[in-house]
Coordinates of C-alpha atoms in Angstrom, one line a residue:
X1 CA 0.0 0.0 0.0
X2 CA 1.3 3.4 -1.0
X3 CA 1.8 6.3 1.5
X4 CA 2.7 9.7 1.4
X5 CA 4.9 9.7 4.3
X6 CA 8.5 8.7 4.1
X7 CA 7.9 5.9 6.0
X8 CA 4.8 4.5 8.3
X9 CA 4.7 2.6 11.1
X10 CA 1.5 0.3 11.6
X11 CA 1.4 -1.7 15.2
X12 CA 5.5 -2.6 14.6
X13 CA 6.8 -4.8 16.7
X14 CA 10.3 -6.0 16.8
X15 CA 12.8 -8.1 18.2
X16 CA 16.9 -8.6 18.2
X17 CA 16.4 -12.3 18.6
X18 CA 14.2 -13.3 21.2
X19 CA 14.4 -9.8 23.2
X20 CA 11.6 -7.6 21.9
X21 CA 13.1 -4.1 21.3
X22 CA 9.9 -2.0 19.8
X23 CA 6.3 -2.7 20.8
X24 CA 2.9 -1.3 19.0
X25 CA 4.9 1.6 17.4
X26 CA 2.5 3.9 15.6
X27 CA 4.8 6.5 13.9
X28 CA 4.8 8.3 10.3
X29 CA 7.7 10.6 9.0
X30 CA 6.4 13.4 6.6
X31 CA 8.3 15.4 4.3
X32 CA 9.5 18.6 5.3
X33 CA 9.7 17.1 9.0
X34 CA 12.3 16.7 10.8
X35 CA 12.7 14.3 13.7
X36 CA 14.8 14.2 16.9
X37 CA 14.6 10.6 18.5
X38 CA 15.3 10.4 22.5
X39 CA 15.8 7.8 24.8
X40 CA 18.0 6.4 28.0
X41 CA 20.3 3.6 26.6
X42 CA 18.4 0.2 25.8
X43 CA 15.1 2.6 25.3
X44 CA 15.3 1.5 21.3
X45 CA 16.2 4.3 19.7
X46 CA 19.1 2.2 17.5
X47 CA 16.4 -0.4 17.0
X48 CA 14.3 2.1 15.4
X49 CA 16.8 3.6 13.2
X50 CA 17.1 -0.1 12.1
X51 CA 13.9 -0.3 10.9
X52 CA 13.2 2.6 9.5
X53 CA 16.7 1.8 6.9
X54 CA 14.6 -1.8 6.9
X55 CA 17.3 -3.5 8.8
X56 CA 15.1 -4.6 11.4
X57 CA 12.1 -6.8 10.6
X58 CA 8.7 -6.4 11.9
X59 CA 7.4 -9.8 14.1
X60 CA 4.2 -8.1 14.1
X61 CA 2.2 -5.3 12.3
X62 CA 3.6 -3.3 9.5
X63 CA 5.9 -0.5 8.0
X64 CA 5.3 1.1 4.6
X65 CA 8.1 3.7 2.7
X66 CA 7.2 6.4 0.6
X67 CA 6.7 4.9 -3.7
X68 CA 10.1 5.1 -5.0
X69 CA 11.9 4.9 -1.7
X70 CA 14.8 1.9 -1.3
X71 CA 15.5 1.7 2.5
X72 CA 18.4 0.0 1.6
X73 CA 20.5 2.6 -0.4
X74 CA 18.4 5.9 0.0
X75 CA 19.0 6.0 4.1
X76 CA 21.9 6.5 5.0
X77 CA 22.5 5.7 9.0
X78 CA 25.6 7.4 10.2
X79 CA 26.2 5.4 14.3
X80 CA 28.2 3.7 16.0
X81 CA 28.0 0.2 14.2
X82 CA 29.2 2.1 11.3
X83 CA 32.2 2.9 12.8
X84 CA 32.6 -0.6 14.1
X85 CA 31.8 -2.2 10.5
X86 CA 34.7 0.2 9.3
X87 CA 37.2 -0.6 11.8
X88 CA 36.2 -4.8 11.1
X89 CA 36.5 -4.1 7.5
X90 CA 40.2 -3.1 7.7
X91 CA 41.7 -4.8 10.5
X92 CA 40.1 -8.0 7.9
X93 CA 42.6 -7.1 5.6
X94 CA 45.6 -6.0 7.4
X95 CA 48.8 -6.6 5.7
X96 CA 51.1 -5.4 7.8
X97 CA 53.0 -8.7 8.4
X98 CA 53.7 -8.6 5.0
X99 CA 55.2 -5.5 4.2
X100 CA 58.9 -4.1 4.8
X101 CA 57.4 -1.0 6.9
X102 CA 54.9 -3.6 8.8
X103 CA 52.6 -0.5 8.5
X104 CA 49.4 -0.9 7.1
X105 CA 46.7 2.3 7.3
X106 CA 43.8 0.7 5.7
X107 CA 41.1 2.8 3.9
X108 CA 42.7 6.3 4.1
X109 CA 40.3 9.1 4.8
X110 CA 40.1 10.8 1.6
X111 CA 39.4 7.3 -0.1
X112 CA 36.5 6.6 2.4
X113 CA 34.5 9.8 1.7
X114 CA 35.2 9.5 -2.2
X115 CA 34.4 6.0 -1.9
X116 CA 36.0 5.6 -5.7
X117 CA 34.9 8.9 -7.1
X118 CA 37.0 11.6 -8.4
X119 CA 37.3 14.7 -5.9
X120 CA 35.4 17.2 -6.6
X121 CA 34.5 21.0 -5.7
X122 CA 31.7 19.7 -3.3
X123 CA 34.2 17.4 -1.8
X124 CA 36.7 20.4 -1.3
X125 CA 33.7 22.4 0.5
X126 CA 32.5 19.8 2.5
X127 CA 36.3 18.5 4.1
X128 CA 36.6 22.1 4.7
X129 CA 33.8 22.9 6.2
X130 CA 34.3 19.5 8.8
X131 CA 37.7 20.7 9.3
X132 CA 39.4 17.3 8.4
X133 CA 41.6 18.5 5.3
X134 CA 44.6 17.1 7.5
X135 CA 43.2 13.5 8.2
X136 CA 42.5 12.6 4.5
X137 CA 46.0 10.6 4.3
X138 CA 45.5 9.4 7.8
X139 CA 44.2 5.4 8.0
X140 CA 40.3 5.3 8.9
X141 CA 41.2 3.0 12.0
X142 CA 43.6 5.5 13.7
X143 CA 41.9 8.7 13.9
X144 CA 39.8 9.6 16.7
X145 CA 36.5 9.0 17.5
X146 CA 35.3 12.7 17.0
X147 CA 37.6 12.9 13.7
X148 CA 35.5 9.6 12.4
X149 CA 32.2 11.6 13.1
X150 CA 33.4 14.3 11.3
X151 CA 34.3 11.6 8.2
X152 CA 31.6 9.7 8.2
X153 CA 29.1 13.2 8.1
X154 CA 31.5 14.3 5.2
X155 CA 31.0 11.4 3.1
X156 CA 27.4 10.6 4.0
X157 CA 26.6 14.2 2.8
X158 CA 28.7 14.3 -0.3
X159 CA 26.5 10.5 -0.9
X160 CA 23.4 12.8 -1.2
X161 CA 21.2 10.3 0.5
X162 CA 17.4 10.9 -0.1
X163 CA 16.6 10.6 4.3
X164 CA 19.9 10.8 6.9
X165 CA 19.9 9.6 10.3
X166 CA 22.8 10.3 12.9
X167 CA 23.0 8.8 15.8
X168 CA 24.4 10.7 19.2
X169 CA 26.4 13.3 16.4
X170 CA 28.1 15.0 19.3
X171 CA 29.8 12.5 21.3
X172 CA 32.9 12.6 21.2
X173 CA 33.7 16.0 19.8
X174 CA 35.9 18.5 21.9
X175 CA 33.5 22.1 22.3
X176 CA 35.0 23.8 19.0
X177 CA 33.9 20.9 17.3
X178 CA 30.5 20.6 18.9
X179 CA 29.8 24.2 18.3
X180 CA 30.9 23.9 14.2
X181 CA 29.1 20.5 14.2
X182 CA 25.7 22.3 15.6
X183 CA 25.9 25.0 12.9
X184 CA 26.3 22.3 10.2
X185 CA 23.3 20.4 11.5
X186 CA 20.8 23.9 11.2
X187 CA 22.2 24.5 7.8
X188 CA 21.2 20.4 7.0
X189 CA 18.1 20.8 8.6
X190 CA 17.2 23.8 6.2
X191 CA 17.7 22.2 3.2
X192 CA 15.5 19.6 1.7
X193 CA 17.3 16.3 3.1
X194 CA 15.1 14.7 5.7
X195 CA 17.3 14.2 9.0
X196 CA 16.4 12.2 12.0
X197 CA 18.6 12.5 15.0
X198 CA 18.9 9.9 17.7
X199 CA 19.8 11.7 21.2
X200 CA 20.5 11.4 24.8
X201 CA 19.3 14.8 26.0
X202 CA 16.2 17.0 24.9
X203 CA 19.3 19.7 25.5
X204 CA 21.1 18.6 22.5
X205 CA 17.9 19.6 20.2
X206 CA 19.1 21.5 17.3
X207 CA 17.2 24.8 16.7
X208 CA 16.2 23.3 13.0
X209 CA 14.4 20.0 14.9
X210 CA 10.8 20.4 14.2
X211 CA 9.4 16.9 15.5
X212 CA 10.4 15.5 18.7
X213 CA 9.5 11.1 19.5
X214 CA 10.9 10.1 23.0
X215 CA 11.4 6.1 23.5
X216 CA 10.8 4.3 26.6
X217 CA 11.5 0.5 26.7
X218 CA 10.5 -0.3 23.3
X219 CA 7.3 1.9 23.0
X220 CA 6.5 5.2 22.4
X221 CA 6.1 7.5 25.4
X222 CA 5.2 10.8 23.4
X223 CA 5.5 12.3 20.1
X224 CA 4.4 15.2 18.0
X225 CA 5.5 18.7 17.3
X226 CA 8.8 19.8 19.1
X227 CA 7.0 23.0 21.6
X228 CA 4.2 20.5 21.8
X229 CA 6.3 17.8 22.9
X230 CA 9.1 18.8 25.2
X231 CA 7.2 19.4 28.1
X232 CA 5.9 16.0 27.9
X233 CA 9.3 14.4 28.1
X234 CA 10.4 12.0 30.9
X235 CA 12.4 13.3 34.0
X236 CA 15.6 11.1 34.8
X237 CA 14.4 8.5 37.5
X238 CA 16.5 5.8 36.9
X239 CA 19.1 5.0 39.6
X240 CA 21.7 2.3 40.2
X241 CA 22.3 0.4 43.2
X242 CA 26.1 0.7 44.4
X243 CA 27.3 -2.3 45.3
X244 CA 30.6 -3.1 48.0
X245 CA 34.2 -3.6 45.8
X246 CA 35.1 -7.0 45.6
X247 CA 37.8 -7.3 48.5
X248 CA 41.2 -6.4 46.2
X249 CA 43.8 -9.8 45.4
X250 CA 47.2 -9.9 45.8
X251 CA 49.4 -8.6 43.5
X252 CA 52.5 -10.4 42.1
X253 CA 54.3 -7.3 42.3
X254 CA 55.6 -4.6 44.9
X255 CA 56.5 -0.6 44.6
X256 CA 57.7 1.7 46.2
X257 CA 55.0 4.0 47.9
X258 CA 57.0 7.4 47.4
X259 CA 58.1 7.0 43.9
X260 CA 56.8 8.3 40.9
X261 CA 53.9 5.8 39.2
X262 CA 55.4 7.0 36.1
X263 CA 57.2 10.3 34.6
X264 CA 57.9 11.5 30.9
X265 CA 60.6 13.3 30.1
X266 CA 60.5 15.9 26.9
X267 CA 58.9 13.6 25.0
X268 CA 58.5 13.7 21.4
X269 CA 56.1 11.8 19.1
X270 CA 56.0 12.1 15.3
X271 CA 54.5 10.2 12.5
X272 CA 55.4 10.6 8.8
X273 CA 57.4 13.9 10.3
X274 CA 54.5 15.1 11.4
X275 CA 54.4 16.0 14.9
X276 CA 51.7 14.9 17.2
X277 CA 53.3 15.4 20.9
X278 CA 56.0 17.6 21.0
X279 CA 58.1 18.1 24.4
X280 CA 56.0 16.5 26.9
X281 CA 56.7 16.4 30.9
X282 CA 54.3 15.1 32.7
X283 CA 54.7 12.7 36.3
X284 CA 52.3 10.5 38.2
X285 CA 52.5 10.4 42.0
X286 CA 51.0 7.6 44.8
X287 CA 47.3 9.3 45.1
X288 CA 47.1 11.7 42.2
X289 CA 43.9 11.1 39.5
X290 CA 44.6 12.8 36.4
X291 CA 41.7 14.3 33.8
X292 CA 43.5 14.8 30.5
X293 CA 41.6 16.9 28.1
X294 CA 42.6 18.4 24.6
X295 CA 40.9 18.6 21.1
X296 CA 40.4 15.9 18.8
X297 CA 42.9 14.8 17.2
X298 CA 45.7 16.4 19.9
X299 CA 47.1 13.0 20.5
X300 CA 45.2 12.0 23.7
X301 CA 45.1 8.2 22.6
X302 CA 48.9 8.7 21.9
X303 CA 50.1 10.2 24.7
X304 CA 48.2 7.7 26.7
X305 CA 49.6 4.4 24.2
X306 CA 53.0 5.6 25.4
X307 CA 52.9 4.8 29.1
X308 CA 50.4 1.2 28.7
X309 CA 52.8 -0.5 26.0
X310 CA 51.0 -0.6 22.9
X311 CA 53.3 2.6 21.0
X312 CA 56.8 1.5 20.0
X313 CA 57.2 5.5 19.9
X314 CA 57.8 5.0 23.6
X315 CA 61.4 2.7 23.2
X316 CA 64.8 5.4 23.0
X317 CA 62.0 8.1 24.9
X318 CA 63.0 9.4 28.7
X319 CA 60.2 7.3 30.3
X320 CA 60.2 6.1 33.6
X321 CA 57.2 3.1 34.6
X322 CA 56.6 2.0 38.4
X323 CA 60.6 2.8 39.2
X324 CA 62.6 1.6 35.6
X325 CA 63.5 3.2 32.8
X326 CA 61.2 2.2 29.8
X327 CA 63.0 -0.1 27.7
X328 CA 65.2 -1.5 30.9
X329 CA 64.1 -4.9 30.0
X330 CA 60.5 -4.9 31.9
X331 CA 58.1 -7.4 29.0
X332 CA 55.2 -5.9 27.2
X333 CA 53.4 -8.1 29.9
X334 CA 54.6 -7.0 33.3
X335 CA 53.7 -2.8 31.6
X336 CA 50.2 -4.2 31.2
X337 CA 50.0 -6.2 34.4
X338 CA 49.6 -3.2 36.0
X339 CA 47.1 -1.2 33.5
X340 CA 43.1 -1.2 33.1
X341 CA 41.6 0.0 30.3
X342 CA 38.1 1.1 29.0
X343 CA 37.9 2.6 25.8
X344 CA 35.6 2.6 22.3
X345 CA 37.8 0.8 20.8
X346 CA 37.9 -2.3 22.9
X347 CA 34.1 -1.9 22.5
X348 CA 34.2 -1.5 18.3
X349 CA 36.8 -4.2 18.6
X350 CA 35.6 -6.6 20.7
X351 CA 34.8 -10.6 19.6
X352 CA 31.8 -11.1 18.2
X353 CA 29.7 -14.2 20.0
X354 CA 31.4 -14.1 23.1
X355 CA 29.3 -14.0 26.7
X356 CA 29.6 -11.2 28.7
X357 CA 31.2 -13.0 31.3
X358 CA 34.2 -14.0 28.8
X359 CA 34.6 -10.6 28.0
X360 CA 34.7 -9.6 31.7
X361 CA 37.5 -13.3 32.3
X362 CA 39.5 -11.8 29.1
X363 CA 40.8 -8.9 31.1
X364 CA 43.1 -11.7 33.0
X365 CA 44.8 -12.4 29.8
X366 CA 45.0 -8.9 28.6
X367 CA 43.1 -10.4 25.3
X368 CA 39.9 -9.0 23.3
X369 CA 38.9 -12.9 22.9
X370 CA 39.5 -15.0 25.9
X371 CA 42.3 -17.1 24.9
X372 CA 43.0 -18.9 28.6
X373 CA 41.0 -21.1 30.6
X374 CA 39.1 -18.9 33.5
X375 CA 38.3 -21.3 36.5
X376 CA 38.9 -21.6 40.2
X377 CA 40.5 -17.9 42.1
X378 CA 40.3 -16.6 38.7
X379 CA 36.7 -17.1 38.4
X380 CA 35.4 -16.3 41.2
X381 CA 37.1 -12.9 40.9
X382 CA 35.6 -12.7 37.7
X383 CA 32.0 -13.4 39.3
X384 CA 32.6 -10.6 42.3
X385 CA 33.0 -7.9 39.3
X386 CA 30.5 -8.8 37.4
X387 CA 28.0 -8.7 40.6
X388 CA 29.7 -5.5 41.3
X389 CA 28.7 -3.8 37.5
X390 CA 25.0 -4.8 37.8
X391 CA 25.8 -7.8 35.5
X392 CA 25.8 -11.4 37.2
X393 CA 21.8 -11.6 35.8
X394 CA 22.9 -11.5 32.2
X395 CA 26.6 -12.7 32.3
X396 CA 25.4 -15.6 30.0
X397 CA 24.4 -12.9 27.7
X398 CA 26.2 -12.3 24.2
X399 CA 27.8 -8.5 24.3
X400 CA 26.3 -7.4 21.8
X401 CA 23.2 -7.9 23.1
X402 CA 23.6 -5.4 25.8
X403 CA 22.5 -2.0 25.6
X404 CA 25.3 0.5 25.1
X405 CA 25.4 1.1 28.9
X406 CA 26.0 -2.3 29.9
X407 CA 28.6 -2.7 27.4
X408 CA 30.5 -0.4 29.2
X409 CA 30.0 -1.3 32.5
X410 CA 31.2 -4.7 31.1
X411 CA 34.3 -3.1 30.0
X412 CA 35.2 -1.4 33.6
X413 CA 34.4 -5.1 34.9
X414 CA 37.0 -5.9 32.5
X415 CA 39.5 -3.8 33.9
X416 CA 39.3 -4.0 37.1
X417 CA 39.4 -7.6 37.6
X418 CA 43.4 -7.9 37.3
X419 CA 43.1 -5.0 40.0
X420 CA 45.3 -2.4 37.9
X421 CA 47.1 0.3 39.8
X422 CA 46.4 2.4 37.2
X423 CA 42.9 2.3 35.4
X424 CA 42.9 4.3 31.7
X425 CA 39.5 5.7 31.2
X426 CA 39.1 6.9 27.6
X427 CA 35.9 8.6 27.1
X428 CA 34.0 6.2 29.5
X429 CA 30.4 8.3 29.3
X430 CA 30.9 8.2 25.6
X431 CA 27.3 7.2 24.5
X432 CA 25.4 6.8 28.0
X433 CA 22.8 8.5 29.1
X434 CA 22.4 10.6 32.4
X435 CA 21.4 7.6 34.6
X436 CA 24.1 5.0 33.1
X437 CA 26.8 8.2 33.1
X438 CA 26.0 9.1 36.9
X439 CA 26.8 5.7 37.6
X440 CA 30.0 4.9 36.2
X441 CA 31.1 8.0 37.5
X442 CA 30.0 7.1 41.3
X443 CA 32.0 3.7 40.5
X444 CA 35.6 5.4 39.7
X445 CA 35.2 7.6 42.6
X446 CA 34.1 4.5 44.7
X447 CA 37.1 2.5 43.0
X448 CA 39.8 5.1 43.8
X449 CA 38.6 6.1 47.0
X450 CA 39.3 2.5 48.2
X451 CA 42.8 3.4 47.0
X452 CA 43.8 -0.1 44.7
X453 CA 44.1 2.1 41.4
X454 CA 44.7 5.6 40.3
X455 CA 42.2 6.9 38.0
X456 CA 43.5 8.7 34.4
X457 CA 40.3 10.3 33.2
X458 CA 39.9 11.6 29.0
X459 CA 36.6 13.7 28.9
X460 CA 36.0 16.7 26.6
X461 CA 33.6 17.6 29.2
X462 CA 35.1 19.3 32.2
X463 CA 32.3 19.1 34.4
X464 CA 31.5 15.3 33.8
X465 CA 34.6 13.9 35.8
X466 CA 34.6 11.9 38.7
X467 CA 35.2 13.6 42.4
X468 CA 38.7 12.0 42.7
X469 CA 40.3 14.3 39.9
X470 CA 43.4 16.5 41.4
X471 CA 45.3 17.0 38.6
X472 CA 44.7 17.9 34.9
X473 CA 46.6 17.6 31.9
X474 CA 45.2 19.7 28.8
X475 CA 47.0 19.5 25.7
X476 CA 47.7 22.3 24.2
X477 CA 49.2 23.6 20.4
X478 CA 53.2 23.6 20.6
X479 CA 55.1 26.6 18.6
X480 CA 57.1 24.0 17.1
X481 CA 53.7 21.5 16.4
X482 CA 52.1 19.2 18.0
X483 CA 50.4 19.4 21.2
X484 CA 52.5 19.7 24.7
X485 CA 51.0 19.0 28.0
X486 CA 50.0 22.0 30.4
X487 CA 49.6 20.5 34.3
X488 CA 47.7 22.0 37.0
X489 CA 45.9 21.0 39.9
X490 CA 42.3 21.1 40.3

């Protein structure tokens, strides 16, 4: 049946598997609307998206598209599975065993948004106007998660889809970026490309939004025009239960309470001559927490890769880890011993099929898959975490079934079950809503009050830290490029 809407929804109902995710949805999308979708995490705001791009098949009732509409190749969805799909796609075929500089980059920028066209004068514009002229030679898998926003906007828009959808389009972005990112959204939303938005926070609203549809476990709790609508929007009720720490095992390992956790020295960091960190000095002491802030692209990852073992940058650098010079003849495995870390990338890059309490056991091993038998001490270590996150119901649960919450509650379970002494936060609230944001929050604080790991914190936003935080690192442009580190105490 034809329909003058973009596309109808008749009594949909929906599952991922058995888990119903939408229930009796009765929505239509008109031309010349545009829609802002909210909801907490697991509300099914993704699930929606899914459906609408026809992803997502109805179990029950019905969705129509608009005559001469293909789901398939006229929406284009711009989200985090993107990302992921992106990131899967090139790490697939890696060929850097294979090659004399064992460097492989993958799909370059530039390459990504052409996706096999020539460049163009719209293509100039619109790399300009994203300000990412300076990734384009830069590997998709290796720039940040803000800089792959920015991408992936640039080549959805220079696609010229017939409806976009963007899911959560500021996370990640540092507050220049937010700001240009918001005035490119009002100038989208004036034109004639239908855009729905999936979103956290009624705050986030773009002036252009003229439709609002708020989410609430798989149904609609109220929709309509935006003045209309956002009084009607639920209030944050949901709270978590704090839980006691497991009691903290032994470690195999002693310091030295009145040395330095770990100290850089004028440290420089280039790639392809091109200077990321230039001249950085920077110490952790016993009891310091440390938020680190800096725009995208500054070389927060970096800077962090060069004191938890993963950036051979590090080797011939003045870096000192837990007493010994880095490079002294410590193993890659005694650095990461004493490291946790949460991050989207462990989340993009995690196994696909494994049960949430494998990805919880994997943090033993220092793995993404869970390489090593997990039984006895180990287990039941592994048990006490999960119990602590909120997870023991569903640790049978596939992670990618979780909502994006519990995936990274899952993750902090991760690293804290090899009790780290220092636990590497890398955008943690990326993604959450309020109530799953306030939480993880409470649980660093909780976790370095009991004083087993220091906290190093990465938030564009300066206000959403934990309590612990007495010291911050910003980086900040260098007069001879790069970024260099500016400490002060908060």
């Amino acid at each position: 049946m034809a329909t003058d809407a973009l596309i109808e929804f008749s009594g949909f109902w929906a599952a991922y598997r058995t888990e119903p995710v939408l229930r009796d949805i009765d929505w239509q999308w008109l031309p010349g609307q545009q829609w802002a979708i909210l909801g907490a995490n697991g509300a099914g705001k993704s699930a929606l998206a899914d459906a609408v791009c026809d992803k997502l098949k109805a179990q029950r009732g019905d969705c129509q598209w608009q005559t001469g509409l293909d789901p398939k190749h006229d929406i284009m969805q711009l989200s985090f599975e993107l990302h992921k799909k992106l990131i899967e796609h090139d790490k697939r075929f890696d060929n850097s065993n294979e090659r004399e500089d064992a460097n492989d980059i993958g799909t370059r920028v530039g390459d990504f948004i052409l996706q096999g066209a020539a460049p163009c004068e719209r293509f100039q514009a619109l790399i300009t106007r994203c300000h990412i002229e300076h990734i384009l030679d830069h590997g998709i898998r290796f720039i940040s998660t803000g800089e792959s926003r920015k991408a992936m906007l640039a080549q959805a828009l220079l696609a010229q889809p017939r409806c976009l959808i963007i899911d959560n389009p500021y996370e990640g972005l540092d507050l220049a970026s937010q700001q240009e990112l918001r005035e490119l959204l009002n100038e989208i939303l004036a034109s004639d490309l239908p855009v729905l938005l999936l979103l956290q926070d009624s705050e986030q609203i773009p002036n252009g939004i003229s439709h609002i549809l708020e989410l609430d476990h798989g149904c609609i709790h109220t929709s309509g025009e935006r003045e209309a609508t956002l009084p009607k929007l639920l209030k944050e009720t949901e709270a978590f239960e704090m839980r006691e720490l497991p009691p903290a095992p032994e470690r195999s390992y002693e310091l030295d309470p009145n040395e330095a956790l770990f100290e850089l020295r004028h440290v420089d960091v280039s790639y392809n001559e091109e200077a990321i960190l230039t001249d950085i000095n920077w110490q952790l002491q016993p009891g310091q927490h440390c938020h680190i802030m800096g725009p995208n692209g500054a070389g927060k990852s970096t800077l962090l890769s060069m004191i938890c073992g993963d950036n051979h940058k590090a080797y011939g650098q003045d870096i000192s880890l837990f007493g010994k010079k880095r490079g002294s003849g410590e193993s890659i495995w005694e650095i990461k011993q004493k490291f946790g870390l949460v991050n989207t990338q462990l989340q993009l890059n995690h196994v696909k099929r494994m049960k949430v309490k494998e990805v919880v056991a994997s943090g033993l091993f220092d793995t993404v898959g869970l390489y090593d038998n997990c039984a006895g001490k180990q287990k039941g270590i592994v048990e006490q975490w999960l119990h602590y996150a909120g997870l023991d119901d569903i640790a049978s649960h596939r992670f990618e079934q979780l909502s994006f919450g519990q995936q990274r509650l899952a993750l902090l379970a991760r690293a804290m079950v090899k009790s780290p002494l220092i636990l590497i936060l890398d955008e943690p609230c990326l993604g959450l809503d309020h109530a799953h944001r306030t939480h993880i929050l409470r649980l660093v604080d909780q976790i370095a009050e009991s004083g087993r790991s220091h906290i190093l914190y990465v938030s564009h936003v300066a206000e959403e830290v934990p309590s612990c935080i007495n010291q911050r690192l910003t980086l900040s442009p260098h007069n001879k490029g790069g970024y260099t580190a500016e400490l002060t105490d908060r």
